[in-house]
Coordinates of C-alpha atoms and ligand atoms in Angstrom, one line a residue:
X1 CA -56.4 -2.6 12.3
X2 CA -56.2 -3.3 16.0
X3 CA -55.1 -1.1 18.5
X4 CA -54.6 -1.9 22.0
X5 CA -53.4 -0.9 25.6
X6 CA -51.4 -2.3 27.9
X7 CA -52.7 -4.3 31.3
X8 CA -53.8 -1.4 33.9
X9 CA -55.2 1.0 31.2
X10 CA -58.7 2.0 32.0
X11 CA -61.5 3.2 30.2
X12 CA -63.9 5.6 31.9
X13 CA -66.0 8.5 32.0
X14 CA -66.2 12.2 33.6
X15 CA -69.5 13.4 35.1
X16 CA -69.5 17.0 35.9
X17 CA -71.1 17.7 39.1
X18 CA -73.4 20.8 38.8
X19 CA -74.3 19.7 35.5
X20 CA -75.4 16.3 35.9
X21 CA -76.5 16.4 39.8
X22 CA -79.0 19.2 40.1
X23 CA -79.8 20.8 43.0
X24 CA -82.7 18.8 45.0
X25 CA -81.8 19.0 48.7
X26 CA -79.4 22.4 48.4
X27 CA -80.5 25.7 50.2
X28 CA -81.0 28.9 48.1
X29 CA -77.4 30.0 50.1
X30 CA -75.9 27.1 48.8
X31 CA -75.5 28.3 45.2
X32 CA -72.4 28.0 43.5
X33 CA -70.8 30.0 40.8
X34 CA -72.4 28.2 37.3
X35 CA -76.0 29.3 39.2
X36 CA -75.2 32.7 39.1
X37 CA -74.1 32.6 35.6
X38 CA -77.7 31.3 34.7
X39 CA -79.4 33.2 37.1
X40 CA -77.7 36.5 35.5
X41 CA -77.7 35.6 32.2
X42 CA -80.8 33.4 31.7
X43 CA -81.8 34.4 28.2
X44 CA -78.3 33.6 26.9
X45 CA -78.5 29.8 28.1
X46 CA -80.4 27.3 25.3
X47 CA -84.0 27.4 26.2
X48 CA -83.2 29.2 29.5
X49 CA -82.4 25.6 30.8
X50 CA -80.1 25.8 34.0
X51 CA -78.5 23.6 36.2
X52 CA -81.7 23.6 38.8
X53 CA -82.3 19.6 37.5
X54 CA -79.4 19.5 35.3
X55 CA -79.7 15.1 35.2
X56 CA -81.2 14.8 38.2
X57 CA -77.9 12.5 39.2
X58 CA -78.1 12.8 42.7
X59 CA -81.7 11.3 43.2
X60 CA -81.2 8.7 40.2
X61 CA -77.2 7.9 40.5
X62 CA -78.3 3.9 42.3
X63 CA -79.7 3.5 38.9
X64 CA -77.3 5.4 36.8
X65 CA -74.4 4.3 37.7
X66 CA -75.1 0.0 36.9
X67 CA -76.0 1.6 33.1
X68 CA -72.3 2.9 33.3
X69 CA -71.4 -0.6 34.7
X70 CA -73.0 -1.5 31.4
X71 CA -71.4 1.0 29.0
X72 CA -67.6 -0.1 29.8
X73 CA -66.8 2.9 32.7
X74 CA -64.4 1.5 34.8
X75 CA -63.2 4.8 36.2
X76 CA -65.4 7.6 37.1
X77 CA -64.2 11.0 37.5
X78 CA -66.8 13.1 39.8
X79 CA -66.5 15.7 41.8
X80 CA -67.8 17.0 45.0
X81 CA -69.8 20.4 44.8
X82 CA -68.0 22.9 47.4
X83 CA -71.3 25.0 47.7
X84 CA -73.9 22.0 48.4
X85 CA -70.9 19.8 51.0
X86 CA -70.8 22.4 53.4
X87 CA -73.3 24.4 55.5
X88 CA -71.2 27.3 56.5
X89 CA -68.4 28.1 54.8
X90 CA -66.5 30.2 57.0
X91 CA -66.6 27.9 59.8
X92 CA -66.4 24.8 57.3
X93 CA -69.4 22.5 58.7
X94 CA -70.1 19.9 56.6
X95 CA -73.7 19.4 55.4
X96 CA -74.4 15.8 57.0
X97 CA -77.1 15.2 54.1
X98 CA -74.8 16.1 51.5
X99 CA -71.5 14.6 52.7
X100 CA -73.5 10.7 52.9
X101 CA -74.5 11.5 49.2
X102 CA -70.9 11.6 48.0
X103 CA -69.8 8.5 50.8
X104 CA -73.2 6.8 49.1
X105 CA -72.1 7.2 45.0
X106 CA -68.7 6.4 46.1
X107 CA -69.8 3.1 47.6
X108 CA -72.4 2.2 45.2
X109 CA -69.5 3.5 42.3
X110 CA -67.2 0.2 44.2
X111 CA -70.1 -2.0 44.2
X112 CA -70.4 -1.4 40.6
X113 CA -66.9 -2.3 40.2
X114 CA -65.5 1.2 39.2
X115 CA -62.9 3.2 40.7
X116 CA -63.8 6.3 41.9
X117 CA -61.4 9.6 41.3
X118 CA -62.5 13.1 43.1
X119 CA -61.9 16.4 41.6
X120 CA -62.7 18.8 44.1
X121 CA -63.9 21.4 42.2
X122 CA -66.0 21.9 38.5
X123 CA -66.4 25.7 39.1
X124 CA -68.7 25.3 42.1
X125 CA -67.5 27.8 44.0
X126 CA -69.8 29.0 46.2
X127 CA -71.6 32.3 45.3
X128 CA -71.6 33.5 48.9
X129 CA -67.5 33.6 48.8
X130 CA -67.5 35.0 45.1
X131 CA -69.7 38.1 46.4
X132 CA -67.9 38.3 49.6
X133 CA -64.7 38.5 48.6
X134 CA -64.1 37.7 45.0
X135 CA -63.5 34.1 44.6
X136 CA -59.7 33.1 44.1
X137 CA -58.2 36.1 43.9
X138 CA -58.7 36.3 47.7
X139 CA -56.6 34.7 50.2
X140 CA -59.1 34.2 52.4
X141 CA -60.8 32.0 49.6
X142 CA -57.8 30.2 49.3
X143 CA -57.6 29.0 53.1
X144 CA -60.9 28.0 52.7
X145 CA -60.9 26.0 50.0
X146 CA -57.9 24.2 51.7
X147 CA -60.1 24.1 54.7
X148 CA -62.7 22.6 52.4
X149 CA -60.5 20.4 50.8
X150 CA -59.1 18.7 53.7
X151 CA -62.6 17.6 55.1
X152 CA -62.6 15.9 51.9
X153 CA -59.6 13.8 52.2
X154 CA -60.6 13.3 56.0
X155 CA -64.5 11.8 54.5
X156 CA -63.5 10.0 51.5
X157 CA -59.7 9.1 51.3
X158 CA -60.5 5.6 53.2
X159 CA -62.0 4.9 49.6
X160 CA -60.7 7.4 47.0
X161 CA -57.1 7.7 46.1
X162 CA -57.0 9.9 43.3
X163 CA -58.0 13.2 43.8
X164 CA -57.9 16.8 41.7
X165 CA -57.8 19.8 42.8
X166 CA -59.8 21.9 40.0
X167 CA -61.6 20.5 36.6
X168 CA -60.0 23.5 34.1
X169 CA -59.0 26.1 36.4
X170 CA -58.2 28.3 33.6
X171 CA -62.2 28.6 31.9
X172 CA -63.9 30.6 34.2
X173 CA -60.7 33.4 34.7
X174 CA -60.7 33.4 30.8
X175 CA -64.2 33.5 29.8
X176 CA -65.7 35.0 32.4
X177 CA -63.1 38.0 33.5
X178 CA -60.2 38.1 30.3
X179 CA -62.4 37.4 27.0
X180 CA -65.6 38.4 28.9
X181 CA -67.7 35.6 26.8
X182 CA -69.3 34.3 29.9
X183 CA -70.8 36.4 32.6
X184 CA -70.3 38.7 34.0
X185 CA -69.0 39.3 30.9
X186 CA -65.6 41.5 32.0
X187 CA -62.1 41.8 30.0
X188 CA -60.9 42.8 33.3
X189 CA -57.0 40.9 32.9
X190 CA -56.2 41.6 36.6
X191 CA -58.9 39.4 37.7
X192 CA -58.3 37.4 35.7
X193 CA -54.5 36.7 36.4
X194 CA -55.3 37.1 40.2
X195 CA -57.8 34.3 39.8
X196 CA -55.5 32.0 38.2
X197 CA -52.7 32.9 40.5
X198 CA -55.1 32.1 43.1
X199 CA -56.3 28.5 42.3
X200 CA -52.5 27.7 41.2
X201 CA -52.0 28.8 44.9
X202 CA -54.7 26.6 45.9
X203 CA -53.4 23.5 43.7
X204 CA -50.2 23.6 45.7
X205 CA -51.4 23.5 49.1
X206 CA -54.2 20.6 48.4
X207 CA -51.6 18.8 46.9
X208 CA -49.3 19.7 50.1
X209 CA -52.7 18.8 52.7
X210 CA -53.4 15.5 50.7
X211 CA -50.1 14.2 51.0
X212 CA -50.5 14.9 54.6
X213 CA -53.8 13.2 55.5
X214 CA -53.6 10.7 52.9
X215 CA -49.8 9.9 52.3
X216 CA -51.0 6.6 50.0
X217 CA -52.8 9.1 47.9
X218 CA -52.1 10.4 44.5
X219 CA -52.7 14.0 44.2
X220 CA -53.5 16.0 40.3
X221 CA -54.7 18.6 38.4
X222 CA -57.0 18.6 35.3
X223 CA -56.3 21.1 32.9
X224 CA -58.2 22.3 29.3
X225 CA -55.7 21.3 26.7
X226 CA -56.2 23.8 24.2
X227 CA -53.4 22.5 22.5
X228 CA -51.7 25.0 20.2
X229 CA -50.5 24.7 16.6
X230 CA -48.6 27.3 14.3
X231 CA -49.9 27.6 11.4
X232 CA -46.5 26.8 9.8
X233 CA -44.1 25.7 12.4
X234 CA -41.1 26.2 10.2
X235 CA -42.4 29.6 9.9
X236 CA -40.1 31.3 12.8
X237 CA -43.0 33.9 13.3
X238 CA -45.8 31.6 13.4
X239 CA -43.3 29.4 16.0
X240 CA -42.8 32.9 18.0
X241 CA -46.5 33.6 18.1
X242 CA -47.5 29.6 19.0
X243 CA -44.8 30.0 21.9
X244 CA -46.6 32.9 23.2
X245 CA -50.3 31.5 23.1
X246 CA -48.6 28.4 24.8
X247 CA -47.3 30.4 27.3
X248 CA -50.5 32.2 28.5
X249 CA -52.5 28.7 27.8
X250 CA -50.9 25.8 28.6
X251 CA -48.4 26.3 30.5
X252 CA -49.3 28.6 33.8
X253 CA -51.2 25.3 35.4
X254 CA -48.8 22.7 33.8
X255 CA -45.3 24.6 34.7
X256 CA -46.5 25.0 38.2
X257 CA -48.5 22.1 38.6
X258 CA -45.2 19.5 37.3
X259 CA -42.5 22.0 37.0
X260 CA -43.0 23.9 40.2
X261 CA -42.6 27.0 38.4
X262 CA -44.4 29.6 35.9
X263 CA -43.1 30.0 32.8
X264 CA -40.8 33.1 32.7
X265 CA -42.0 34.6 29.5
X266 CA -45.6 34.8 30.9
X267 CA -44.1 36.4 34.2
X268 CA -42.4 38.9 31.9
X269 CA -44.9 40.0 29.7
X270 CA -47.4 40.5 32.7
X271 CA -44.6 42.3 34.7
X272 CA -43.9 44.7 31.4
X273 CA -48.1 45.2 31.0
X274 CA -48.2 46.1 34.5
X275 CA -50.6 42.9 35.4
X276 CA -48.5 40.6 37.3
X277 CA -50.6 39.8 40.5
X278 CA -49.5 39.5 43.7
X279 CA -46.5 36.8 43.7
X280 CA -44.5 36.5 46.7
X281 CA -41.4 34.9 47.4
X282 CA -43.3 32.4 49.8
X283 CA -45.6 31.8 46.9
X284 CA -43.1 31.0 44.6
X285 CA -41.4 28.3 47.3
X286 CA -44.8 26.7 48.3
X287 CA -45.7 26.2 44.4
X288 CA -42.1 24.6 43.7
X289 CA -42.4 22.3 47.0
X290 CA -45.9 20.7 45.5
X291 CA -46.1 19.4 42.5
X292 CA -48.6 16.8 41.1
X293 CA -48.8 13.2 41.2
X294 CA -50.6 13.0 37.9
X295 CA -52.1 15.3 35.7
X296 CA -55.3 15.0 33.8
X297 CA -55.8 16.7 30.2
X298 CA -59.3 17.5 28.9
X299 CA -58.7 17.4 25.4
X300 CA -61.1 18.6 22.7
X301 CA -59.9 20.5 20.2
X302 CA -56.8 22.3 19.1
X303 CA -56.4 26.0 19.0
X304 CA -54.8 27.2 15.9
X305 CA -52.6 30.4 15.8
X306 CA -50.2 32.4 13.6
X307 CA -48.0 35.6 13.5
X308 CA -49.7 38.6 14.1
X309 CA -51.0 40.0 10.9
X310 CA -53.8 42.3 12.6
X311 CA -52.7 45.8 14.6
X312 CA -53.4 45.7 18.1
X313 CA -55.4 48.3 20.0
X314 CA -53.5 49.8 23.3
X315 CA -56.7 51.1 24.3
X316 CA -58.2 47.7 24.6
X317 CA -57.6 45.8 27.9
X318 CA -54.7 43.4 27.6
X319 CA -55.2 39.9 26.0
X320 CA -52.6 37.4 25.0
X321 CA -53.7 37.7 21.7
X322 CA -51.9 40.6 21.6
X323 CA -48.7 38.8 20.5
X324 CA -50.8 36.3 17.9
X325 CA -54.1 36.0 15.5
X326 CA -56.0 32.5 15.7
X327 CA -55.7 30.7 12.9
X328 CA -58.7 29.3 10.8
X329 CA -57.1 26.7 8.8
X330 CA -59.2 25.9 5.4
X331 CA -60.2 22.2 5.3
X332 CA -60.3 21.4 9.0
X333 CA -62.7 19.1 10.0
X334 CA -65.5 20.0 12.2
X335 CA -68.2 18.8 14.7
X336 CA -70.7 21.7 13.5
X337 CA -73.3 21.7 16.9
X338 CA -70.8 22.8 19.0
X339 CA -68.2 24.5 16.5
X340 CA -65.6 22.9 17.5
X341 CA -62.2 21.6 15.3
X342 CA -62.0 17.6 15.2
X343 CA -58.7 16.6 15.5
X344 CA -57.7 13.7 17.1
X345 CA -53.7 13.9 16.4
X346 CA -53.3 15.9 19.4
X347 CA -53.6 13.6 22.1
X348 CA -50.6 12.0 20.6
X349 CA -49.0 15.3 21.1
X350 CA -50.2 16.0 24.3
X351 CA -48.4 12.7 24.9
X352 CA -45.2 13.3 23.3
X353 CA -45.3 16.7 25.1
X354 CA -45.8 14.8 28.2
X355 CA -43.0 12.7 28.1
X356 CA -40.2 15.0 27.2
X357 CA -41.1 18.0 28.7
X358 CA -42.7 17.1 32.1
X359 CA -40.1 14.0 32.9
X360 CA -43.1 11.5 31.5
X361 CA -45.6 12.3 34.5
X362 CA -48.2 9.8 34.9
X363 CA -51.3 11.3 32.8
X364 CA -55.1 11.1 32.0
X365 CA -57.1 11.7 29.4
X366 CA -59.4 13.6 31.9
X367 CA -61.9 14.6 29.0
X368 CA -62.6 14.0 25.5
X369 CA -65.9 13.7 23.9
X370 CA -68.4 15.1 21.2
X371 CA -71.7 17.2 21.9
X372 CA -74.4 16.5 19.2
X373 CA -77.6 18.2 19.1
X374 CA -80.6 16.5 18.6
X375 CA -79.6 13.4 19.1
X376 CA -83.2 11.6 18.9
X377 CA -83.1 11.8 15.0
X378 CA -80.8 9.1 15.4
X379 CA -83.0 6.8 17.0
X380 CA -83.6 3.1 15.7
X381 CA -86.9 1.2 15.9
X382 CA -86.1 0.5 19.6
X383 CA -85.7 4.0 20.4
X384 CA -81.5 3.3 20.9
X385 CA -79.3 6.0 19.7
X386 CA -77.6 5.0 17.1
X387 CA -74.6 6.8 17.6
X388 CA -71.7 5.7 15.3
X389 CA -70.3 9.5 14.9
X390 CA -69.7 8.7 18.3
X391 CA -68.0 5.8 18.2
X392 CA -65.6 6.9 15.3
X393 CA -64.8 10.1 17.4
X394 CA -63.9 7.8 20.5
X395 CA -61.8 5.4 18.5
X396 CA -59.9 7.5 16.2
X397 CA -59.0 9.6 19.4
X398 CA -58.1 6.4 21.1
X399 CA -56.0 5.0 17.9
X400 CA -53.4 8.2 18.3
X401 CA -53.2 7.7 22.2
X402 CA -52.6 4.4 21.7
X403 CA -49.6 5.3 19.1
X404 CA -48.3 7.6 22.3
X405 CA -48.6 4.8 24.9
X406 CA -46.9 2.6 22.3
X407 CA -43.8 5.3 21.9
X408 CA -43.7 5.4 25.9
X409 CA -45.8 8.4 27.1
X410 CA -47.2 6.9 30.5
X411 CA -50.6 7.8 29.8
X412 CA -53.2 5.7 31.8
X413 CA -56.6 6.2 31.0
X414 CA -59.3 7.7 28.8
X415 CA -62.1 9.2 30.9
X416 CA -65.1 9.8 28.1
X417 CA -67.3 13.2 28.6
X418 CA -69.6 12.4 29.4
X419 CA -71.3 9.1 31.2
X420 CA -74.8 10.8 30.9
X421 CA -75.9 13.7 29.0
X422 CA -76.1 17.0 30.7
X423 CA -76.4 20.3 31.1
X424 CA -73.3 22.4 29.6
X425 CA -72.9 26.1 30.5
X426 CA -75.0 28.6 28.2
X427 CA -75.7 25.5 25.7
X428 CA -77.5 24.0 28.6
X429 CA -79.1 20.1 26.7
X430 CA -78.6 21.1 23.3
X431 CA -75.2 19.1 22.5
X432 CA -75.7 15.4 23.7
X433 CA -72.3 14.0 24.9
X434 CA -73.5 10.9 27.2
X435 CA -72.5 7.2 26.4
X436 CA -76.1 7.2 28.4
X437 CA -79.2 8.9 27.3
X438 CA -81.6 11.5 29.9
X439 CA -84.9 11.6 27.5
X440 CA -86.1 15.5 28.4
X441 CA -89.1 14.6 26.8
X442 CA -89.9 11.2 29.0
X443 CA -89.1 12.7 32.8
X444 CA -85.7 12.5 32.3
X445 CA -85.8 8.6 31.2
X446 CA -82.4 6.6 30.1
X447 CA -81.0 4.9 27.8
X448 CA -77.9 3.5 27.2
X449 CA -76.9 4.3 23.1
X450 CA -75.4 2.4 20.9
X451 CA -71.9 4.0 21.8
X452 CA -72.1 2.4 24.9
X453 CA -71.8 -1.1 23.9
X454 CA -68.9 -0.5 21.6
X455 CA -67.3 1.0 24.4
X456 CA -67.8 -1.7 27.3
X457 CA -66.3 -4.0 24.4
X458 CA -63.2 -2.0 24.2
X459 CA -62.9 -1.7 27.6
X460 CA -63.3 -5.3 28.4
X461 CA -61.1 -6.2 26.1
X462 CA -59.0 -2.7 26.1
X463 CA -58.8 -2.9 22.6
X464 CA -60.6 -2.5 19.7
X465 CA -60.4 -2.2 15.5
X466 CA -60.2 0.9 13.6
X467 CA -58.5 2.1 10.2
X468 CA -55.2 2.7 10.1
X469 CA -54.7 6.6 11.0
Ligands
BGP1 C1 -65.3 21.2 29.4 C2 -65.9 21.0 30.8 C3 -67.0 19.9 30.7 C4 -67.9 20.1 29.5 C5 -67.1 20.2 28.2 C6 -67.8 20.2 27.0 O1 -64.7 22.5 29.4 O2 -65.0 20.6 31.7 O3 -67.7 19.9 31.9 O4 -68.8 21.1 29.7 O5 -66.2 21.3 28.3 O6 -68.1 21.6 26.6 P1 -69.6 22.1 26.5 O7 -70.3 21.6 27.7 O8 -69.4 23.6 26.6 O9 -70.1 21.7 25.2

């Protein structure tokens, strides 16, 4: 069967700064916060692999980014690294070196025909203002990632015109500080929620700066779909228990980032825990005043929940999960290297969601993509990848978005993670997600797989065959 978009919808690809750039040319005071995780907790990342060379992007990106040329990527979603663009970050000087790296991809991105889209941030903060003062959670931060941010649009907006404020501003709050998977390993919920305050904070006033340097511009926020499923949703418990996990999930960065607003239940249920962080009235105004051009959802897998069926501990420290269990349904299919649920229905949701609950906002597939370990077992005579798990995981994902685009959801684009393999946090190179190769074992050497010339075809032609779903 043939599935197809309409004129103006792109195919592209992410690239994650820290883990694809490495960090050639950066001072040892210019680490940002995915160092320190490594640095901390080296023994827990695959092969104690950090993001020191990560791909080596930002010596090798003239040559990297014609191979995406080549693989179909039309649109590139990057971002700059916060802790590598400045020198001081109190007094906001920009790093001269570092500031004609980003001008340079972004030029030789247009040369190579693709449109370039910043994200300001993929968890780079720098350590220096995570030690000093605890990251988000402090105002201070917050001016100066504003501060940051607007040297940005001043550098780049002559040439960019879609910017992000945060890649998945919710991971590091919840897996560092509320679930305490990542270090430094806390269940500490008032961080947490005063770190997510924080960068919804800082969402709203980029948004607010861009418009003001760059008026042309269009301004959005990226945000981990997790999207959640009942178990039964005709089961009014199951329902009751989805709604909650939605409400501590989804919707804190998509209520305020479209809405303007958080949703009340997760207001209330912080307020009665005693957790709710510091939210003042002018917060509340400044958050409903800037809302998002567009909004990008990284979309991997769904999260699965039903009524509460085990008893909660008071003497734990609050999680949502309070209110629900996760749900692991029998059957469900699986990509087993990185554990993860296949499940491709959901960006049609996502884009059904989209449409009728945030007034049909312009939207991104930001991320989608599948991390296989060793990778090279799958190499032909000529040494090429032959990826066609791949290539089925992109298309069958593409063949529901292309149902929601068809039903109206305004949904522009399908950014594949990733362009090149990289380095992941704690699984470091062990899943391979890259359209492109980076051969560890060869100096880092590339080469496009066989996924990549499926997808140039589709995005040529911005449509391609699958079976009917
Ligand atoms: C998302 C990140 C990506 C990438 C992806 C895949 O959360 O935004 O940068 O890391 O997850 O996950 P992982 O790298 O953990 O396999």
């Amino acid at each position: 069967m043939k599935y197809s978009f309409p004129d103006g919808f792109r195919l592209g690809a992410t690239g994650a700064g820290w883990q694809m750039e490495g960090e050639a040319d950066k001072r040892p005071d210019q680490k940002h916060f995915p160092h320190l995780m490594w640095e901390n907790d080296r023994d827990a990342w695959f092969e104690g692999v950090g993001p020191e060379v990560a791909s080596d992007f930002y010596r090798r990106f003239r040559t990297d980014i014609p191979l995406f040329r080549q693989a179909g990527i039309r649109q590139y979603r990057f971002n700059i690294d916060w802790s590598r663009f400045l020198d001081d970050y109190e007094a906001v000087t920009v790093n001269e070196r570092a500031a004609r790296y980003y001008s340079d991809v972004i030029d030789c991105l247009l040369e190579n025909g693709i449109e370039p889209a910043l994200c300001l941030e993929h968890w780079e903060l720098p350590a220096a203002l995570y030690e000093k003062y605890d990251g988000y959670a402090s105002r201070r931060v917050q001016d100066l990632y504003v501060a940051y941010a607007q040297e940005a649009f001043r550098r780049y907006g002559d040439r960019v015109h879609t910017w992000f404020a945060f890649n998945e501003p919710m991971v590091i709050p919840e897996l560092c500080f509320l679930n305490g998977a990542w270090w430094p390993h806390e269940k500490n919920p008032r961080r947490a929620y005063a770190w997510i305050h924080g960068k919804v904070l800082c969402t709203a006033r980029a948004a607010r700066a861009c418009r003001e340097i760059l008026p042309d511009a269009r301004f959005g926020a990226i945000l981990n779909s997790p999207y959640i499923v009942p178990r039964d949703a005709n089961n009014p418990d199951d329902a009751a228990a989805a709604r909650i996990a939605d409400d501590f999930f989804w919707r804190p960065f998509t209520d305020t980032a479209v809405l303007g607003r958080y949703p009340e239940n997760f207001l209330r249920i912080l307020t009665d825990e005693g957790l709710l962080f510091d939210y003042r009235d002018e917060d509340a105004r400044l958050i409903a005043e800037n809302t998002v051009d567009v909004l990008g959802m990284n979309y991997y897998q769904p999260m699965r929940v039903k009524a509460k069926e085990t008893p909660w501990d008071e003497s734990r420290p609050f999680h949502p999960s309070k209110f629900y269990d996760d749900y692991d349904m029998p059957g469900k299919r699986m990509n087993p290297y990185r554990g993860w649920e296949i499940f491709p229905k959901s960006l049609y949701d996502i884009g059904m969601r989209i449409k009728t609950e945030y007034g049909n906002l312009p939207w991104i597939v930001s991320e989608s993509g599948m991390g296989v370990q060793n990778e090279a077992r799958f190499k032909g005579p000529d040494g090429v990848v032959q990826d066609d798990y791949r290539i089925d995981f992109i298309a069958e994902h593409l063949a529901w978005l292309s149902k929601a685009v068809a039903e109206g959801s305004n949904c522009q684009g399908y950014w594949l993670f990733a362009s090149l393999d990289n380095c992941s946090p704690y699984n470091a190179f062990k899943n391979r997600y890259g359209l492109v190769e980076v051969d560890r074992a060869q100096n880092l050497a590339r080469r496009l797989k066989k996924s990549a010339a499926w997808y140039r075809a589709a995005s040529d032609a911005n449509c391609f065959e699958f079976k009917e779903i």
